[in-house]
Coordinates of C-alpha atoms and ligand atoms in Angstrom, one line a residue:
M6 CA 73.9 107.7 128.9
P7 CA 74.5 106.6 125.3
R8 CA 77.5 104.6 124.3
P9 CA 79.9 105.0 121.4
R10 CA 79.2 102.7 118.5
R11 CA 81.2 101.3 115.6
V12 CA 83.9 102.9 113.6
F13 CA 83.7 103.1 109.9
G14 CA 86.0 102.2 107.1
S15 CA 87.3 105.0 104.8
R16 CA 86.0 105.7 101.3
T17 CA 89.3 104.7 99.7
G18 CA 89.4 101.5 101.9
G19 CA 85.9 101.0 100.6
R20 CA 85.4 97.8 102.6
R21 CA 82.0 98.8 104.2
R22 CA 79.1 97.4 102.1
P23 CA 75.9 99.2 101.8
S24 CA 73.1 97.4 103.6
G25 CA 70.3 98.1 101.2
P26 CA 69.5 96.4 97.9
R27 CA 72.2 96.4 95.2
L28 CA 71.5 98.1 91.9
P29 CA 71.3 95.6 89.1
G30 CA 73.4 95.9 86.0
P31 CA 71.7 98.0 83.4
V32 CA 72.0 95.6 80.5
G33 CA 70.4 92.1 80.6
S34 CA 72.1 88.9 79.7
L35 CA 71.2 86.4 76.9
D36 CA 70.7 84.1 79.9
V37 CA 72.7 81.2 78.4
T38 CA 74.9 78.9 80.5
H39 CA 78.6 78.5 79.9
T40 CA 81.5 76.8 81.5
R41 CA 83.8 78.6 83.9
P42 CA 86.6 80.3 82.0
A43 CA 90.1 79.2 82.8
A44 CA 91.3 82.8 83.0
V45 CA 90.4 86.4 82.3
I46 CA 93.5 88.5 81.4
V47 CA 92.9 92.3 81.8
L48 CA 95.4 94.4 79.8
A49 CA 96.6 97.5 81.6
A50 CA 100.3 97.9 80.7
G51 CA 99.9 100.8 78.3
E52 CA 101.1 104.3 79.2
G53 CA 98.0 106.3 78.3
T54 CA 100.0 109.4 77.2
R55 CA 96.9 111.1 75.8
M56 CA 95.6 111.5 79.4
K57 CA 98.3 114.1 80.1
S58 CA 98.3 113.1 83.7
A59 CA 100.6 112.2 86.6
T60 CA 98.0 109.5 87.5
P61 CA 98.2 106.3 85.5
K62 CA 95.2 106.2 83.0
V63 CA 93.6 103.1 84.5
L64 CA 93.6 104.7 88.0
H65 CA 91.4 107.6 86.9
T66 CA 87.9 107.2 88.3
I67 CA 84.3 107.3 87.1
G68 CA 81.2 106.4 89.2
G69 CA 83.4 106.1 92.3
R70 CA 85.8 103.5 91.0
S71 CA 88.9 103.4 89.0
L72 CA 88.6 102.4 85.4
L73 CA 90.6 99.3 86.3
H74 CA 88.4 98.5 89.2
H75 CA 85.3 98.5 86.9
A76 CA 87.2 96.2 84.5
I77 CA 88.3 93.8 87.3
A78 CA 84.8 93.8 88.9
A79 CA 83.2 92.9 85.5
A80 CA 85.8 90.1 85.0
R81 CA 85.4 88.8 88.5
G82 CA 81.7 88.4 87.9
L83 CA 82.5 85.6 85.4
D84 CA 84.1 83.6 88.3
P85 CA 87.2 82.7 86.3
V86 CA 89.7 80.1 87.7
H87 CA 92.4 82.8 87.3
L88 CA 91.9 86.5 87.1
E89 CA 95.0 88.5 86.1
V90 CA 96.0 92.0 85.2
V91 CA 99.0 92.7 83.0
V92 CA 100.9 95.8 84.1
R93 CA 104.0 97.7 83.1
H94 CA 103.6 101.5 83.2
E95 CA 103.7 102.8 86.9
R96 CA 103.8 99.1 87.8
D97 CA 104.0 99.4 91.6
R98 CA 101.3 102.0 91.9
V99 CA 98.9 100.0 89.6
A100 CA 99.8 96.7 91.4
A101 CA 99.0 98.2 94.8
H102 CA 95.7 99.5 93.5
I103 CA 94.8 96.1 92.1
A104 CA 95.5 94.5 95.5
S105 CA 93.2 97.0 97.2
C106 CA 90.4 96.3 94.6
D107 CA 90.6 92.5 94.5
P108 CA 93.2 90.9 96.7
D109 CA 92.9 87.5 94.8
C110 CA 93.7 89.1 91.4
L111 CA 97.0 88.0 89.9
I112 CA 99.5 90.5 88.5
A113 CA 101.7 89.8 85.5
D114 CA 104.5 92.0 84.3
Q115 CA 104.9 92.9 80.6
D116 CA 108.5 93.2 79.4
E117 CA 109.9 95.8 77.0
I118 CA 108.4 94.1 73.9
K119 CA 105.4 96.2 72.9
G120 CA 101.9 95.3 71.8
T121 CA 98.7 93.7 73.0
G122 CA 99.9 90.3 71.8
R123 CA 103.0 90.5 73.9
A124 CA 100.9 91.7 76.9
V125 CA 98.7 88.5 76.6
E126 CA 101.8 86.4 76.1
C127 CA 103.3 87.8 79.4
G128 CA 100.0 87.2 81.0
L129 CA 99.9 83.5 80.0
A130 CA 103.5 83.0 81.1
A131 CA 102.5 83.9 84.7
L132 CA 99.6 81.4 84.6
P133 CA 100.1 77.6 85.1
D134 CA 101.9 75.8 82.2
G135 CA 99.7 74.0 79.8
L136 CA 96.5 75.9 80.7
T137 CA 93.5 74.7 78.8
G138 CA 90.0 75.9 78.4
T139 CA 88.8 79.4 77.6
V140 CA 90.8 82.6 78.1
V141 CA 89.0 85.9 78.0
V142 CA 90.9 89.1 77.3
T143 CA 89.6 92.5 78.3
Y144 CA 91.1 96.0 78.7
G145 CA 91.7 97.9 81.9
D146 CA 90.5 101.2 80.3
V147 CA 87.1 100.0 79.1
P148 CA 84.9 100.7 82.2
L149 CA 81.3 100.2 81.0
L150 CA 81.7 96.6 79.9
T151 CA 79.4 94.4 82.1
T152 CA 79.7 90.9 83.4
A153 CA 76.4 90.1 81.5
T154 CA 78.1 91.0 78.2
L155 CA 81.1 88.9 79.0
R156 CA 78.7 86.0 79.8
D157 CA 77.1 86.5 76.4
L158 CA 80.5 86.4 74.7
L159 CA 81.3 83.1 76.4
A160 CA 77.9 81.7 75.4
V161 CA 78.5 82.6 71.7
H162 CA 82.1 81.3 71.9
E163 CA 80.9 77.9 73.2
A164 CA 77.9 77.6 70.9
Q165 CA 80.3 78.1 67.9
A166 CA 82.9 75.8 69.4
G167 CA 85.3 78.4 68.2
A168 CA 89.1 79.0 68.6
V169 CA 88.5 82.8 68.8
T170 CA 85.4 84.9 69.4
V171 CA 85.9 88.6 69.1
V172 CA 83.5 91.3 70.4
T173 CA 82.8 93.7 67.5
S174 CA 80.5 96.7 67.0
H175 CA 79.4 98.9 64.1
L176 CA 80.6 102.5 64.4
A177 CA 79.6 105.5 62.3
D178 CA 83.1 106.7 62.7
P179 CA 85.5 103.7 62.9
F180 CA 88.7 105.8 62.8
G181 CA 91.5 104.5 64.9
Y182 CA 90.1 101.1 65.5
G183 CA 91.1 97.7 64.1
R184 CA 88.7 96.7 61.3
I185 CA 86.9 93.3 61.1
V186 CA 87.7 91.8 57.6
R187 CA 85.0 89.2 56.7
D188 CA 85.1 86.5 54.1
A189 CA 82.5 86.3 51.2
D190 CA 80.5 83.9 53.4
G191 CA 80.5 86.4 56.2
S192 CA 82.9 84.7 58.5
V193 CA 85.7 86.6 60.2
L194 CA 88.9 86.4 58.3
R195 CA 91.3 88.7 60.1
I196 CA 91.6 92.0 61.9
I197 CA 93.5 94.9 60.3
E198 CA 94.7 97.9 62.3
E199 CA 93.9 101.4 61.1
K200 CA 97.6 102.2 60.5
D201 CA 98.1 99.0 58.5
A202 CA 94.8 99.1 56.5
S203 CA 94.3 99.8 52.8
A204 CA 92.0 102.6 51.7
D205 CA 89.2 100.0 51.0
E206 CA 89.7 98.3 54.4
R207 CA 89.4 101.7 56.1
L208 CA 85.8 101.9 54.8
I209 CA 84.8 99.0 56.9
T210 CA 82.7 100.2 59.8
E211 CA 82.7 97.0 61.9
V212 CA 85.5 97.4 64.5
N213 CA 87.4 95.3 67.0
S214 CA 86.4 96.1 70.6
G215 CA 89.6 94.4 71.8
I216 CA 87.6 92.0 73.9
Y217 CA 87.9 88.3 73.1
A218 CA 87.4 84.7 74.1
F219 CA 90.2 82.4 73.1
D220 CA 90.9 78.7 73.2
A221 CA 93.9 78.7 75.5
V222 CA 96.0 76.3 73.4
V223 CA 95.3 78.1 70.1
L224 CA 96.1 81.4 71.8
R225 CA 99.4 80.2 73.2
E226 CA 100.6 78.6 70.0
A227 CA 99.6 81.5 67.8
L228 CA 101.3 84.1 70.0
A229 CA 104.5 82.1 70.0
G230 CA 104.6 82.3 66.2
L231 CA 103.8 86.0 65.9
G232 CA 106.3 88.7 64.8
T233 CA 106.2 92.5 64.9
D234 CA 106.1 93.1 61.2
N235 CA 103.7 96.0 61.1
V236 CA 103.7 99.8 61.0
Q237 CA 103.9 100.1 64.8
G238 CA 106.5 97.3 65.2
E239 CA 104.4 95.7 67.9
K240 CA 103.2 92.2 68.6
Y241 CA 99.5 92.4 67.8
L242 CA 97.0 90.3 69.6
T243 CA 94.7 90.9 66.6
D244 CA 97.0 88.7 64.5
V245 CA 95.9 85.6 66.4
V246 CA 92.6 85.7 64.4
G247 CA 94.4 85.3 61.1
V248 CA 96.6 82.5 62.4
A249 CA 93.6 80.6 63.8
R250 CA 91.8 80.9 60.5
A251 CA 94.9 79.8 58.5
R252 CA 94.9 76.7 60.7
G253 CA 91.3 76.0 59.8
R254 CA 89.9 76.9 63.1
T255 CA 86.6 78.7 63.6
V256 CA 86.7 82.5 64.4
A257 CA 83.3 84.0 65.5
A258 CA 82.2 87.5 66.1
Y259 CA 79.8 88.6 68.9
V260 CA 78.3 91.9 67.6
L261 CA 77.6 94.2 70.5
A262 CA 74.7 96.5 70.0
D263 CA 75.4 98.6 73.1
V264 CA 78.5 100.1 71.6
V265 CA 79.4 102.3 74.7
Q266 CA 80.3 99.1 76.6
A267 CA 83.3 98.6 74.3
E268 CA 84.5 102.2 74.4
G269 CA 87.8 102.9 76.0
V270 CA 89.2 105.9 77.7
N271 CA 92.1 107.5 76.0
D272 CA 91.9 111.1 77.1
K273 CA 90.0 113.3 79.7
I274 CA 87.2 114.1 77.2
Q275 CA 86.4 110.4 76.9
L276 CA 86.7 110.1 80.7
A277 CA 84.0 112.7 81.2
K278 CA 81.8 111.2 78.4
L279 CA 81.9 107.7 79.8
G280 CA 81.6 109.0 83.3
A281 CA 78.3 110.8 82.4
E282 CA 77.1 107.7 80.5
L283 CA 77.8 105.4 83.5
N284 CA 76.0 107.9 85.7
R285 CA 73.0 108.0 83.4
R286 CA 72.8 104.2 83.6
T287 CA 73.3 104.1 87.4
V288 CA 70.6 106.8 87.9
E289 CA 68.2 104.8 85.7
A290 CA 68.9 101.6 87.6
A291 CA 68.1 103.4 90.9
M292 CA 64.8 104.6 89.4
R293 CA 64.0 101.1 88.2
E294 CA 64.5 100.0 91.8
G295 CA 62.0 102.6 93.1
A296 CA 63.9 105.8 93.8
I297 CA 62.3 109.1 92.6
I298 CA 65.0 111.2 91.0
R299 CA 63.8 114.7 90.2
D300 CA 66.6 115.8 88.0
P301 CA 68.7 112.9 86.6
A302 CA 71.0 115.4 84.8
T303 CA 72.3 116.9 88.0
T304 CA 72.2 113.8 90.2
W305 CA 75.4 111.8 90.5
I306 CA 75.3 108.4 92.0
D307 CA 78.3 106.1 92.3
T308 CA 77.8 102.5 91.3
T309 CA 78.4 101.4 94.9
V310 CA 75.3 103.2 96.3
S311 CA 72.0 101.8 97.2
I312 CA 68.7 103.8 97.6
G313 CA 65.4 102.6 99.0
R314 CA 61.9 102.8 97.5
D315 CA 60.1 106.1 97.2
T316 CA 63.1 108.1 98.4
V317 CA 63.1 111.4 96.6
V318 CA 66.4 112.8 95.4
Y319 CA 66.3 116.6 94.6
P320 CA 68.6 118.4 92.1
N321 CA 72.3 118.8 92.5
T322 CA 72.8 115.9 94.7
Q323 CA 75.8 113.5 94.8
L324 CA 75.5 110.1 96.5
L325 CA 79.0 108.7 96.6
G326 CA 81.1 105.7 97.8
A327 CA 79.5 103.1 100.1
T328 CA 76.4 105.3 100.8
S329 CA 73.1 103.5 101.5
V330 CA 69.9 105.5 101.7
G331 CA 66.8 103.9 103.2
A332 CA 63.2 104.1 101.9
D333 CA 60.9 107.2 102.0
C334 CA 63.7 109.7 102.5
E335 CA 64.1 113.2 101.1
I336 CA 67.6 113.9 100.0
G337 CA 68.8 117.3 98.6
P338 CA 68.7 119.6 96.9
D339 CA 72.4 120.6 96.9
T340 CA 73.6 117.7 99.0
T341 CA 76.8 115.5 98.9
L342 CA 76.7 112.3 100.9
T343 CA 79.9 110.1 100.9
D344 CA 80.0 106.7 102.6
M345 CA 76.8 107.5 104.5
E346 CA 74.2 105.4 106.1
V347 CA 70.8 107.1 106.0
G348 CA 67.8 105.4 107.7
D349 CA 64.2 105.2 106.4
G350 CA 62.2 108.4 106.3
A351 CA 65.1 110.8 107.0
T352 CA 65.3 114.3 105.5
V353 CA 68.7 115.7 104.4
C354 CA 68.7 119.1 102.8
R355 CA 71.6 121.2 101.5
T356 CA 74.1 119.1 103.4
Q357 CA 77.7 117.8 103.1
A358 CA 78.3 114.6 105.0
S359 CA 80.7 111.7 105.1
L360 CA 81.3 108.5 107.0
S361 CA 78.4 109.0 109.3
V362 CA 75.0 107.6 110.2
I363 CA 71.7 109.5 110.0
G364 CA 69.0 107.6 111.9
P365 CA 65.5 106.8 110.6
G366 CA 63.2 109.8 110.7
A367 CA 66.0 112.2 111.5
T368 CA 66.3 115.7 110.0
V369 CA 69.6 117.3 108.7
G370 CA 70.1 120.8 107.3
P371 CA 69.6 123.0 105.5
W372 CA 73.3 123.9 105.5
A373 CA 74.7 121.2 107.8
Y374 CA 78.2 119.7 107.7
L375 CA 78.6 116.2 109.1
R376 CA 82.2 115.1 109.4
P377 CA 83.3 111.4 109.9
G378 CA 82.0 109.6 113.0
T379 CA 78.7 111.5 113.4
E380 CA 75.8 109.3 114.4
L381 CA 72.5 110.9 114.7
G382 CA 69.8 108.8 116.4
A383 CA 66.3 108.2 115.2
D384 CA 64.1 111.3 114.9
G385 CA 67.1 113.5 115.9
K386 CA 67.9 116.8 114.3
I387 CA 71.1 118.5 113.1
G388 CA 69.9 121.9 111.9
T389 CA 71.0 125.0 110.1
F390 CA 74.7 125.9 110.1
V391 CA 75.7 123.1 112.4
E392 CA 79.0 121.2 112.1
T393 CA 79.5 117.8 113.8
K394 CA 82.4 115.4 114.1
N395 CA 82.8 112.2 116.1
A396 CA 79.5 112.9 117.7
H397 CA 77.0 110.3 118.9
I398 CA 73.7 112.1 119.2
G399 CA 70.9 110.0 120.8
A400 CA 67.4 109.4 119.5
G401 CA 65.2 112.5 119.5
S402 CA 68.0 114.9 120.5
R403 CA 68.3 118.2 118.6
I404 CA 71.0 120.6 117.7
P405 CA 68.8 123.1 115.7
H406 CA 71.0 126.1 115.0
L407 CA 74.6 127.5 114.5
S408 CA 76.7 125.1 116.6
Y409 CA 79.9 123.0 116.5
V410 CA 79.6 119.6 118.1
G411 CA 82.9 117.7 118.1
D412 CA 83.9 114.6 120.1
A413 CA 80.6 114.4 121.9
T414 CA 78.2 111.8 123.2
I415 CA 74.7 113.2 123.7
G416 CA 71.9 111.1 125.2
T417 CA 68.3 110.9 124.1
G418 CA 65.7 113.7 124.0
T419 CA 68.3 116.4 124.8
N420 CA 68.1 119.9 123.2
I421 CA 71.3 121.9 122.5
G422 CA 70.6 125.6 122.3
A423 CA 71.5 127.8 119.4
A424 CA 75.2 128.9 118.9
S425 CA 76.7 126.3 121.2
V426 CA 80.3 125.1 120.9
F427 CA 81.8 121.9 122.1
V428 CA 85.3 123.2 122.9
N429 CA 87.1 119.9 122.2
Y430 CA 90.6 121.1 121.6
D431 CA 93.0 122.6 124.2
G432 CA 95.7 123.3 121.7
V433 CA 97.4 120.0 122.3
A434 CA 94.8 117.2 122.5
K435 CA 91.1 116.6 121.7
H436 CA 88.7 115.8 124.6
R437 CA 85.2 114.5 124.8
T438 CA 82.0 116.0 126.1
V439 CA 79.3 113.7 127.5
I440 CA 75.7 115.0 127.9
G441 CA 72.9 112.9 129.4
D442 CA 69.3 112.3 128.4
Q443 CA 66.5 114.9 128.4
C444 CA 68.8 117.9 129.0
R445 CA 67.7 121.5 128.1
M446 CA 70.9 123.3 127.4
G447 CA 70.7 127.1 126.8
S448 CA 71.8 129.1 123.8
D449 CA 75.5 130.0 123.5
T450 CA 76.7 127.3 126.0
M451 CA 80.4 126.4 125.7
Y452 CA 81.3 122.9 126.8
V453 CA 85.0 123.0 127.7
A454 CA 86.0 119.3 127.4
P455 CA 86.5 117.0 129.0
V456 CA 83.3 117.6 130.8
T457 CA 80.1 115.6 131.7
V458 CA 76.6 116.9 132.1
G459 CA 74.1 114.6 133.9
N460 CA 70.6 113.5 132.8
G461 CA 67.9 116.2 132.8
A462 CA 70.3 119.1 133.5
Y463 CA 69.6 122.7 132.4
S464 CA 72.1 125.5 131.4
G465 CA 71.4 129.2 131.2
A466 CA 72.2 131.2 128.1
G467 CA 75.9 132.1 127.7
T468 CA 77.1 129.5 130.2
V469 CA 80.7 128.3 130.0
I470 CA 80.7 124.8 131.4
R471 CA 84.2 124.0 132.7
H472 CA 83.3 121.4 135.4
D473 CA 81.0 118.4 135.5
V474 CA 77.3 119.2 136.0
P475 CA 75.2 116.7 138.2
A476 CA 72.0 115.3 136.9
G477 CA 69.0 117.6 137.4
A478 CA 71.1 120.7 138.1
L479 CA 70.9 124.2 136.5
V480 CA 74.3 125.6 135.5
I481 CA 74.8 129.3 134.9
S482 CA 77.7 131.6 134.4
D483 CA 76.3 134.4 136.5
A484 CA 79.0 137.1 136.5
P485 CA 77.1 140.3 137.3
Q486 CA 76.1 142.4 134.3
R487 CA 77.9 145.8 134.4
I488 CA 76.4 149.1 133.1
V489 CA 78.7 152.1 132.4
E490 CA 76.3 155.0 131.9
G491 CA 77.2 157.6 129.2
W492 CA 80.2 155.6 127.9
V493 CA 79.3 156.2 124.3
Q494 CA 78.9 160.0 124.6
E495 CA 82.3 160.1 126.3
H496 CA 84.3 157.7 124.2
R497 CA 82.6 158.0 120.8
P498 CA 81.5 161.6 120.6
G499 CA 79.9 162.6 117.3
S500 CA 79.4 159.1 116.1
E501 CA 76.1 157.7 114.7
S502 CA 75.8 155.7 118.0
A503 CA 76.2 158.9 120.0
R504 CA 73.6 160.7 118.0
A505 CA 71.1 157.8 118.4
A506 CA 71.8 157.8 122.1
A507 CA 71.3 161.6 122.4
A508 CA 67.9 161.2 120.5
A509 CA 66.8 158.6 123.0
A510 CA 67.9 160.8 125.9
A511 CA 66.0 163.8 124.4
A512 CA 62.9 161.7 123.9
A513 CA 63.0 160.8 127.6
E514 CA 63.4 164.5 128.6
G515 CA 60.2 166.2 127.6
P516 CA 57.1 166.3 125.3
V517 CA 58.3 169.1 123.0
A518 CA 61.9 167.9 122.5
G519 CA 60.6 164.4 122.5
E520 CA 58.1 165.0 119.7
A521 CA 60.8 166.6 117.5
A522 CA 63.1 163.7 118.1
S523 CA 60.7 160.8 117.7
G524 CA 57.9 162.2 115.6
R525 CA 55.2 161.1 117.9
H526 CA 53.3 162.6 120.9
T527 CA 54.7 161.3 124.2
G528 CA 51.9 162.9 126.4
D529 CA 52.0 162.5 130.1
D530 CA 54.6 159.7 130.1
G531 CA 57.4 162.2 129.2
E532 CA 56.5 164.4 132.1
E533 CA 56.3 161.4 134.3
Q534 CA 59.8 160.4 133.4
Q535 CA 61.1 163.9 133.8
R536 CA 60.4 163.9 137.5
Ligands
UD1_605 C1 93.6 97.9 70.1 C2 93.4 96.8 69.0 C3 92.4 97.4 68.0 C4 91.1 97.7 68.7 C5 91.3 98.6 69.8 C6 90.1 98.8 70.6 C7 95.5 95.6 68.8 C8 96.8 95.5 68.0 N1 94.7 96.6 68.3 O1 94.2 99.0 69.5 O2 92.2 96.4 67.0 O3 90.2 98.2 67.7 O4 92.4 98.1 70.7 O5 90.2 99.7 71.6 O6 95.3 94.9 69.7 N2 98.2 97.3 76.2 C9 99.1 96.6 77.0 N3 100.4 96.4 76.5 C10 100.8 96.9 75.3 C11 99.9 97.7 74.6 C12 98.6 97.8 75.1 O7 98.8 96.1 78.1 O8 102.0 96.8 75.0 C13 96.9 97.5 76.8 C14 96.6 99.0 77.0 O9 96.9 99.3 78.4 C15 95.1 99.0 76.8 C16 94.9 97.9 75.7 O10 96.0 97.1 75.8 O11 94.3 98.7 77.9 C17 94.7 98.5 74.3 O12 95.9 99.2 74.0 P1 95.9 100.4 72.9 O13 97.2 100.9 72.7 O14 94.8 101.4 73.3 O15 95.4 99.6 71.6 P2 94.9 100.3 70.3 O16 96.0 100.7 69.5 O17 93.8 101.3 70.6
CA606 CA1 92.9 102.3 72.9

């Protein structure tokens, strides 16, 4: 008899790690060393009104993770001494989410004074007094930024021995962004916000991404001196650049060629755009690692998924959450796998499945539905129009057609006949069915749980199993078959069924009538039957 195995974590809990190789980040690093930053401060206090959503902006997801989780993961990759998120809007909800993404992440509260400068000031206030070293600032709504890019920023910052290094990019349409104002010698002078800019300044196409590396001391001192004398009446983080320059300190720019990495999400159109771009990058990374993706445009893969070599993914397939797929599998078309573990060489066609295991060489679908807790053993089969839940199905066992298997333990090499139902619910509680090894269970068998079937047992078609079946036994529900002759003519006179029955009777009665009814010569057989 097989034994129940481990229980899984949920997708939202997300603690289960895929066992296969991780997909690498899509963009390479300059590969320069830098010292460990003193802190990364992720800004996430803004309201995000343009999202028009009951969900805080930074909690919206792409690629299987919230925008904020992407930002935290990229920052965590730098291994900063302190990692902190500044919150305000929907504070408790966002704080709880941060704790679930990264329990060691600190949370700082922004007060009622507005602006990115104030947000960083509040962030610094929650860190140890007199913090020195490098402080990196990123945004919670910029999800494609990679750790590699942040490393490059630090490398540039240290190479220039600067007070501030700002990540910039050149945009064909710079509208809405802060512009980088450079000196005649090309060095960065200051950053001017769109709303505060002159007509000439608005022509500048180099924009502020909002991502920076700061010297902690310069940052703290500059913020303390800043006011809110601007069109928006906010304390601008961008003004730190001008202050540092005025004090004769170096301000550098790190120009990011991969501009999407600096793009933020402000509305649901940008959410979809960056979601599609992230997916494009994830699908490409999977192909670089050896997966064969037939239709990248209709394949959606979360950043947390791993896929083995030479596995073929067919169109309209979603691989989500902590899913890991082995090598040499065939997945899809039209398949959604969430938090799944799929062994090498498995085939999964037109299937919806979550929190389950498909063993190596196993076959699933077409049109299968695997609910949480299904474990299909090596070379097993869950076939067409089959639903499973909390079902441990041993190696080589098969449920080929039209069945529901809930709360079951099935041994190895057993066959479950078509249209069988594991009757697990008595209206009050769920019960388990246990079936042994090498059983041959007939079609349309009902297992009224709790019930146990021993090794090697057989069941006849249409059996209702209410009591345990010993090993090697045949179980049949052999209520006698009853025939009520002429029931249709009597109870459904004049119906199509009655006419068809009459034609059959006439055919049986004689050659002449029979020929007229059936259109063929019945010969001696008709006479034979007449007697
Ligand atoms: C900011 C920059 C701008 C830059 C742009 C890039 C300033 C003054 N301007 O403008 O130069 O081109 O980002 O996207 O910094 N936030 C807080 N607390 C606040 C305000 C904002 O935490 O009081 C957070 C938001 O949650 C968001 C980030 O800071 O994650 C940026 O805020 P947002 O209002 O979008 O800044 P922009 O006006 O776009
Ligand atoms: Ca913004």
